[in-house]
mmCIF file of C-alpha atoms in Angstrom:
data_model
loop_
_atom_site.group_PDB
_atom_site.id
_atom_site.type_symbol
_atom_site.label_atom_id
_atom_site.label_comp_id
_atom_site.label_asym_id
_atom_site.label_seq_id
_atom_site.Cartn_x
_atom_site.Cartn_y
_atom_site.Cartn_z
ATOM 1 C CA UNK A 1 6.943 -10.698 11.112
ATOM 2 C CA UNK A 2 3.724 -11.069 9.191
ATOM 3 C CA UNK A 3 3.728 -12.808 5.782
ATOM 4 C CA UNK A 4 0.846 -12.161 3.398
ATOM 5 C CA UNK A 5 0.432 -14.313 0.300
ATOM 6 C CA UNK A 6 -1.949 -13.387 -2.500
ATOM 7 C CA UNK A 7 -3.362 -15.434 -5.374
ATOM 8 C CA UNK A 8 -3.749 -15.358 -8.281
ATOM 9 C CA UNK A 9 -1.186 -12.915 -9.619
ATOM 10 C CA UNK A 10 -3.261 -12.330 -12.768
ATOM 11 C CA UNK A 11 -6.961 -12.822 -13.386
ATOM 12 C CA UNK A 12 -9.036 -12.300 -16.516
ATOM 13 C CA UNK A 13 -12.823 -12.407 -16.455
ATOM 14 C CA UNK A 14 -15.599 -11.605 -18.864
ATOM 15 C CA UNK A 15 -17.616 -8.505 -18.138
ATOM 16 C CA UNK A 16 -20.503 -9.388 -15.855
ATOM 17 C CA UNK A 17 -18.749 -12.397 -14.318
ATOM 18 C CA UNK A 18 -17.450 -12.531 -10.754
ATOM 19 C CA UNK A 19 -13.829 -12.250 -9.660
ATOM 20 C CA UNK A 20 -12.329 -13.694 -6.491
ATOM 21 C CA UNK A 21 -8.909 -12.909 -5.065
ATOM 22 C CA UNK A 22 -7.545 -14.775 -2.053
ATOM 23 C CA UNK A 23 -4.983 -13.908 0.599
ATOM 24 C CA UNK A 24 -3.503 -15.802 3.509
ATOM 25 C CA UNK A 25 -1.646 -14.388 6.489
ATOM 26 C CA UNK A 26 0.633 -15.917 9.069
ATOM 27 C CA UNK A 27 0.339 -13.813 12.235
ATOM 28 C CA UNK A 28 -2.713 -14.614 14.328
ATOM 29 C CA UNK A 29 -2.351 -11.177 15.970
ATOM 30 C CA UNK A 30 -3.378 -9.450 12.718
ATOM 31 C CA UNK A 31 -6.816 -7.934 13.112
ATOM 32 C CA UNK A 32 -7.310 -5.489 10.251
ATOM 33 C CA UNK A 33 -7.454 -6.532 6.593
ATOM 34 C CA UNK A 34 -7.817 -3.838 3.941
ATOM 35 C CA UNK A 35 -8.038 -4.223 0.170
ATOM 36 C CA UNK A 36 -6.573 -1.589 -2.117
ATOM 37 C CA UNK A 37 -7.132 -0.924 -5.797
ATOM 38 C CA UNK A 38 -4.306 0.575 -7.815
ATOM 39 C CA UNK A 39 -4.994 2.024 -11.236
ATOM 40 C CA UNK A 40 -2.187 2.565 -13.703
ATOM 41 C CA UNK A 41 0.106 5.402 -12.681
ATOM 42 C CA UNK A 42 -1.690 6.077 -9.402
ATOM 43 C CA UNK A 43 -1.297 5.263 -5.753
ATOM 44 C CA UNK A 44 -3.345 2.495 -4.114
ATOM 45 C CA UNK A 45 -6.809 3.426 -2.879
ATOM 46 C CA UNK A 46 -8.816 1.632 -0.223
ATOM 47 C CA UNK A 47 -11.911 -0.105 -1.580
ATOM 48 C CA UNK A 48 -13.023 -2.179 1.395
ATOM 49 C CA UNK A 49 -11.676 -3.393 4.718
ATOM 50 C CA UNK A 50 -12.642 -5.861 7.417
ATOM 51 C CA UNK A 51 -11.741 -6.277 11.060
ATOM 52 C CA UNK A 52 -11.223 -9.549 12.857
ATOM 53 C CA UNK A 53 -14.491 -9.355 14.786
ATOM 54 C CA UNK A 54 -16.464 -9.572 11.527
ATOM 55 C CA UNK A 55 -16.725 -12.512 9.128
ATOM 56 C CA UNK A 56 -18.054 -10.721 6.072
ATOM 57 C CA UNK A 57 -18.564 -7.206 4.806
ATOM 58 C CA UNK A 58 -20.260 -6.018 1.651
ATOM 59 C CA UNK A 59 -20.332 -2.733 -0.228
ATOM 60 C CA UNK A 60 -22.449 -2.850 -3.371
ATOM 61 C CA UNK A 61 -20.626 -5.150 -5.823
ATOM 62 C CA UNK A 62 -17.633 -5.708 -3.547
ATOM 63 C CA UNK A 63 -17.458 -8.065 -0.585
ATOM 64 C CA UNK A 64 -14.726 -9.355 1.681
ATOM 65 C CA UNK A 65 -14.805 -12.532 3.755
ATOM 66 C CA UNK A 66 -12.502 -13.453 6.624
ATOM 67 C CA UNK A 67 -11.748 -16.877 8.080
ATOM 68 C CA UNK A 68 -9.656 -16.308 11.202
ATOM 69 C CA UNK A 69 -9.234 -19.992 11.930
ATOM 70 C CA UNK A 70 -7.719 -20.674 8.529
ATOM 71 C CA UNK A 71 -6.032 -17.258 8.407
ATOM 72 C CA UNK A 72 -7.330 -16.314 5.022
ATOM 73 C CA UNK A 73 -9.489 -13.571 3.566
ATOM 74 C CA UNK A 74 -10.924 -13.016 0.126
ATOM 75 C CA UNK A 75 -12.166 -10.214 -2.100
ATOM 76 C CA UNK A 76 -15.250 -10.865 -4.198
ATOM 77 C CA UNK A 77 -16.289 -8.582 -7.039
ATOM 78 C CA UNK A 78 -19.626 -9.362 -8.681
ATOM 79 C CA UNK A 79 -20.993 -8.128 -12.012
ATOM 80 C CA UNK A 80 -17.540 -6.998 -13.067
ATOM 81 C CA UNK A 81 -17.171 -3.971 -15.308
ATOM 82 C CA UNK A 82 -14.247 -2.794 -17.466
ATOM 83 C CA UNK A 83 -13.492 -0.054 -14.940
ATOM 84 C CA UNK A 84 -12.773 -2.766 -12.362
ATOM 85 C CA UNK A 85 -9.593 -3.568 -14.327
ATOM 86 C CA UNK A 86 -6.676 -2.681 -12.041
ATOM 87 C CA UNK A 87 -4.163 -4.200 -9.634
ATOM 88 C CA UNK A 88 -5.630 -5.231 -6.298
ATOM 89 C CA UNK A 89 -3.605 -5.604 -3.103
ATOM 90 C CA UNK A 90 -4.562 -7.205 0.158
ATOM 91 C CA UNK A 91 -2.874 -6.241 3.404
ATOM 92 C CA UNK A 92 -2.819 -7.175 7.075
ATOM 93 C CA UNK A 93 -2.115 -5.177 10.211
ATOM 94 C CA UNK A 94 -1.984 -6.056 13.898
ATOM 95 C CA UNK A 95 -3.046 -2.641 15.238
ATOM 96 C CA UNK A 96 0.609 -1.776 15.425
ATOM 97 C CA UNK A 97 2.376 0.658 13.203
ATOM 98 C CA UNK A 98 2.917 -1.461 10.122
ATOM 99 C CA UNK A 99 0.945 -2.909 7.253
ATOM 100 C CA UNK A 100 2.031 -6.003 5.328
ATOM 101 C CA UNK A 101 0.958 -6.200 1.714
ATOM 102 C CA UNK A 102 0.398 -9.072 -0.666
ATOM 103 C CA UNK A 103 2.122 -9.088 -4.047
ATOM 104 C CA UNK A 104 -0.942 -7.940 -5.974
ATOM 105 C CA UNK A 105 -3.423 -9.327 -8.489
ATOM 106 C CA UNK A 106 -3.754 -7.795 -11.927
ATOM 107 C CA UNK A 107 -7.436 -8.035 -12.838
ATOM 108 C CA UNK A 108 -8.537 -7.619 -16.442
ATOM 109 C CA UNK A 109 -12.236 -7.406 -17.254
ATOM 110 C CA UNK A 110 -12.847 -8.272 -20.888
ATOM 111 C CA UNK A 111 -15.762 -6.365 -22.466
ATOM 112 C CA UNK B 1 -7.814 18.995 0.943
ATOM 113 C CA UNK B 2 -4.980 17.988 -1.371
ATOM 114 C CA UNK B 3 -4.485 14.743 0.574
ATOM 115 C CA UNK B 4 -1.008 13.243 0.205
ATOM 116 C CA UNK B 5 1.258 14.942 -2.302
ATOM 117 C CA UNK B 6 4.625 13.749 -3.598
ATOM 118 C CA UNK B 7 7.337 15.434 -5.624
ATOM 119 C CA UNK B 8 8.885 14.834 -8.047
ATOM 120 C CA UNK B 9 6.766 12.492 -10.173
ATOM 121 C CA UNK B 10 9.753 11.161 -12.085
ATOM 122 C CA UNK B 11 13.505 11.312 -11.574
ATOM 123 C CA UNK B 12 16.589 9.774 -13.133
ATOM 124 C CA UNK B 13 19.716 9.606 -10.994
ATOM 125 C CA UNK B 14 23.241 8.509 -11.693
ATOM 126 C CA UNK B 15 24.882 5.974 -9.405
ATOM 127 C CA UNK B 16 26.248 7.709 -6.326
ATOM 128 C CA UNK B 17 24.046 10.795 -6.572
ATOM 129 C CA UNK B 18 21.777 11.885 -3.741
ATOM 130 C CA UNK B 19 18.248 13.179 -3.688
ATOM 131 C CA UNK B 20 15.275 13.801 -1.454
ATOM 132 C CA UNK B 21 11.773 12.609 -2.237
ATOM 133 C CA UNK B 22 9.238 14.990 -0.799
ATOM 134 C CA UNK B 23 5.969 13.988 0.836
ATOM 135 C CA UNK B 24 3.358 16.187 2.466
ATOM 136 C CA UNK B 25 -0.154 15.652 3.807
ATOM 137 C CA UNK B 26 -2.762 18.204 4.857
ATOM 138 C CA UNK B 27 -5.071 15.881 6.793
ATOM 139 C CA UNK B 28 -3.340 16.319 10.156
ATOM 140 C CA UNK B 29 -2.428 12.635 10.201
ATOM 141 C CA UNK B 30 0.046 11.495 12.812
ATOM 142 C CA UNK B 31 1.234 8.374 11.018
ATOM 143 C CA UNK B 32 3.216 8.548 7.793
ATOM 144 C CA UNK B 33 4.914 5.834 5.749
ATOM 145 C CA UNK B 34 7.308 5.351 2.882
ATOM 146 C CA UNK B 35 6.964 2.290 0.655
ATOM 147 C CA UNK B 36 8.737 1.081 -2.437
ATOM 148 C CA UNK B 37 6.994 -0.935 -5.100
ATOM 149 C CA UNK B 38 9.000 -3.118 -7.445
ATOM 150 C CA UNK B 39 7.484 -4.786 -10.541
ATOM 151 C CA UNK B 40 5.324 -7.771 -9.638
ATOM 152 C CA UNK B 41 5.857 -7.196 -5.954
ATOM 153 C CA UNK B 42 3.778 -5.735 -3.219
ATOM 154 C CA UNK B 43 4.579 -2.656 -1.222
ATOM 155 C CA UNK B 44 7.599 -2.906 1.033
ATOM 156 C CA UNK B 45 7.831 -0.550 4.007
ATOM 157 C CA UNK B 46 11.007 1.527 4.128
ATOM 158 C CA UNK B 47 10.435 3.850 7.086
ATOM 159 C CA UNK B 48 7.503 5.115 9.060
ATOM 160 C CA UNK B 49 6.746 7.827 11.581
ATOM 161 C CA UNK B 50 4.166 7.940 14.353
ATOM 162 C CA UNK B 51 4.470 11.681 14.863
ATOM 163 C CA UNK B 52 6.751 14.680 14.529
ATOM 164 C CA UNK B 53 10.253 13.832 15.723
ATOM 165 C CA UNK B 54 9.664 10.069 15.788
ATOM 166 C CA UNK B 55 10.751 7.716 13.007
ATOM 167 C CA UNK B 56 11.431 4.006 12.794
ATOM 168 C CA UNK B 57 12.737 1.481 10.305
ATOM 169 C CA UNK B 58 10.507 -0.728 8.256
ATOM 170 C CA UNK B 59 11.299 -3.866 6.300
ATOM 171 C CA UNK B 60 13.820 -2.403 3.791
ATOM 172 C CA UNK B 61 15.527 0.696 5.316
ATOM 173 C CA UNK B 62 19.075 0.242 4.022
ATOM 174 C CA UNK B 63 20.231 3.080 1.801
ATOM 175 C CA UNK B 64 17.536 5.501 2.973
ATOM 176 C CA UNK B 65 17.031 8.074 5.676
ATOM 177 C CA UNK B 66 14.016 10.035 6.857
ATOM 178 C CA UNK B 67 13.153 12.931 9.108
ATOM 179 C CA UNK B 68 9.869 14.229 10.508
ATOM 180 C CA UNK B 69 10.237 17.772 11.759
ATOM 181 C CA UNK B 70 6.559 18.664 11.234
ATOM 182 C CA UNK B 71 3.273 16.744 11.203
ATOM 183 C CA UNK B 72 2.779 17.600 7.525
ATOM 184 C CA UNK B 73 6.121 16.632 5.948
ATOM 185 C CA UNK B 74 7.996 13.350 5.744
ATOM 186 C CA UNK B 75 10.914 13.506 3.284
ATOM 187 C CA UNK B 76 12.861 10.421 2.205
ATOM 188 C CA UNK B 77 16.575 10.826 1.531
ATOM 189 C CA UNK B 78 18.720 8.662 -0.725
ATOM 190 C CA UNK B 79 22.375 9.378 -0.011
ATOM 191 C CA UNK B 80 24.310 7.241 -2.514
ATOM 192 C CA UNK B 81 21.923 6.048 -5.179
ATOM 193 C CA UNK B 82 22.342 2.479 -6.417
ATOM 194 C CA UNK B 83 20.594 0.646 -9.302
ATOM 195 C CA UNK B 84 18.825 -1.524 -6.699
ATOM 196 C CA UNK B 85 16.929 1.595 -5.624
ATOM 197 C CA UNK B 86 15.200 1.873 -8.980
ATOM 198 C CA UNK B 87 11.560 1.622 -7.991
ATOM 199 C CA UNK B 88 8.307 3.473 -7.537
ATOM 200 C CA UNK B 89 8.091 5.146 -4.146
ATOM 201 C CA UNK B 90 4.809 5.805 -2.385
ATOM 202 C CA UNK B 91 4.186 7.922 0.647
ATOM 203 C CA UNK B 92 1.110 7.251 2.768
ATOM 204 C CA UNK B 93 -0.530 8.565 5.894
ATOM 205 C CA UNK B 94 -3.148 7.434 8.357
ATOM 206 C CA UNK B 95 -4.977 9.239 11.100
ATOM 207 C CA UNK B 96 -4.270 6.941 14.015
ATOM 208 C CA UNK B 97 -2.748 3.524 14.463
ATOM 209 C CA UNK B 98 -1.966 0.991 11.746
ATOM 210 C CA UNK B 99 -5.401 -0.576 11.663
ATOM 211 C CA UNK B 100 -7.041 2.220 9.761
ATOM 212 C CA UNK B 101 -7.204 3.353 6.147
ATOM 213 C CA UNK B 102 -3.964 4.533 4.636
ATOM 214 C CA UNK B 103 -4.093 7.378 2.144
ATOM 215 C CA UNK B 104 -1.465 7.137 -0.577
ATOM 216 C CA UNK B 105 0.239 9.753 -2.671
ATOM 217 C CA UNK B 106 0.559 9.414 -6.471
ATOM 218 C CA UNK B 107 4.092 8.027 -6.308
ATOM 219 C CA UNK B 108 7.578 8.949 -7.512
ATOM 220 C CA UNK B 109 9.155 6.826 -10.227
ATOM 221 C CA UNK B 110 12.909 6.735 -9.665
ATOM 222 C CA UNK B 111 15.473 5.274 -12.051
ATOM 223 C CA UNK B 112 19.132 4.924 -11.070
ATOM 224 C CA UNK B 113 21.544 4.420 -13.968
#
């Protein structure tokens, strides 16, 4: 099955700086790559996603890039704010019935 | 819409006890999922369902059972609780196939002592 690896496991940045989280996947059939944000005590919530026919997608301060050849995708958060502090998960799906999640990155934005 | 709801929020079980974690969604989603989340780990799929009456095993199904008698409800059953089942359990749903946004419930924190 699919194997998704995520790095780093923890990340601290100063407010206003950028944060980058990287994921790799193993199954070339995967074609949907969502990113979820999980705040303390809550369920994950989708913040951005990308499909395999697109190389980059941006939504305000958040962007995701996908390199299908290298099988990796990244989340970029610019102008970080304290409310961006959370755990972020990447995932991959092959249009089937299952999602495969990375192990998460705990992001801390220092005011 | 309430989205995906889960009950209870917290539960402590003794080894060998049984319980059912409830999950319901009011978005008319066909696909529903149960995940467990252990500290420092990602979400591991336990069971999923593609519609009423249809369920299938995920990555870590041992020790659990599910049923899907209606589109709205997808309960998860633990028959003989073990300490290894201490975890946070999330239910999720999605409208169509796996390559679309999943909506998660708030989770159930289960401790088995």
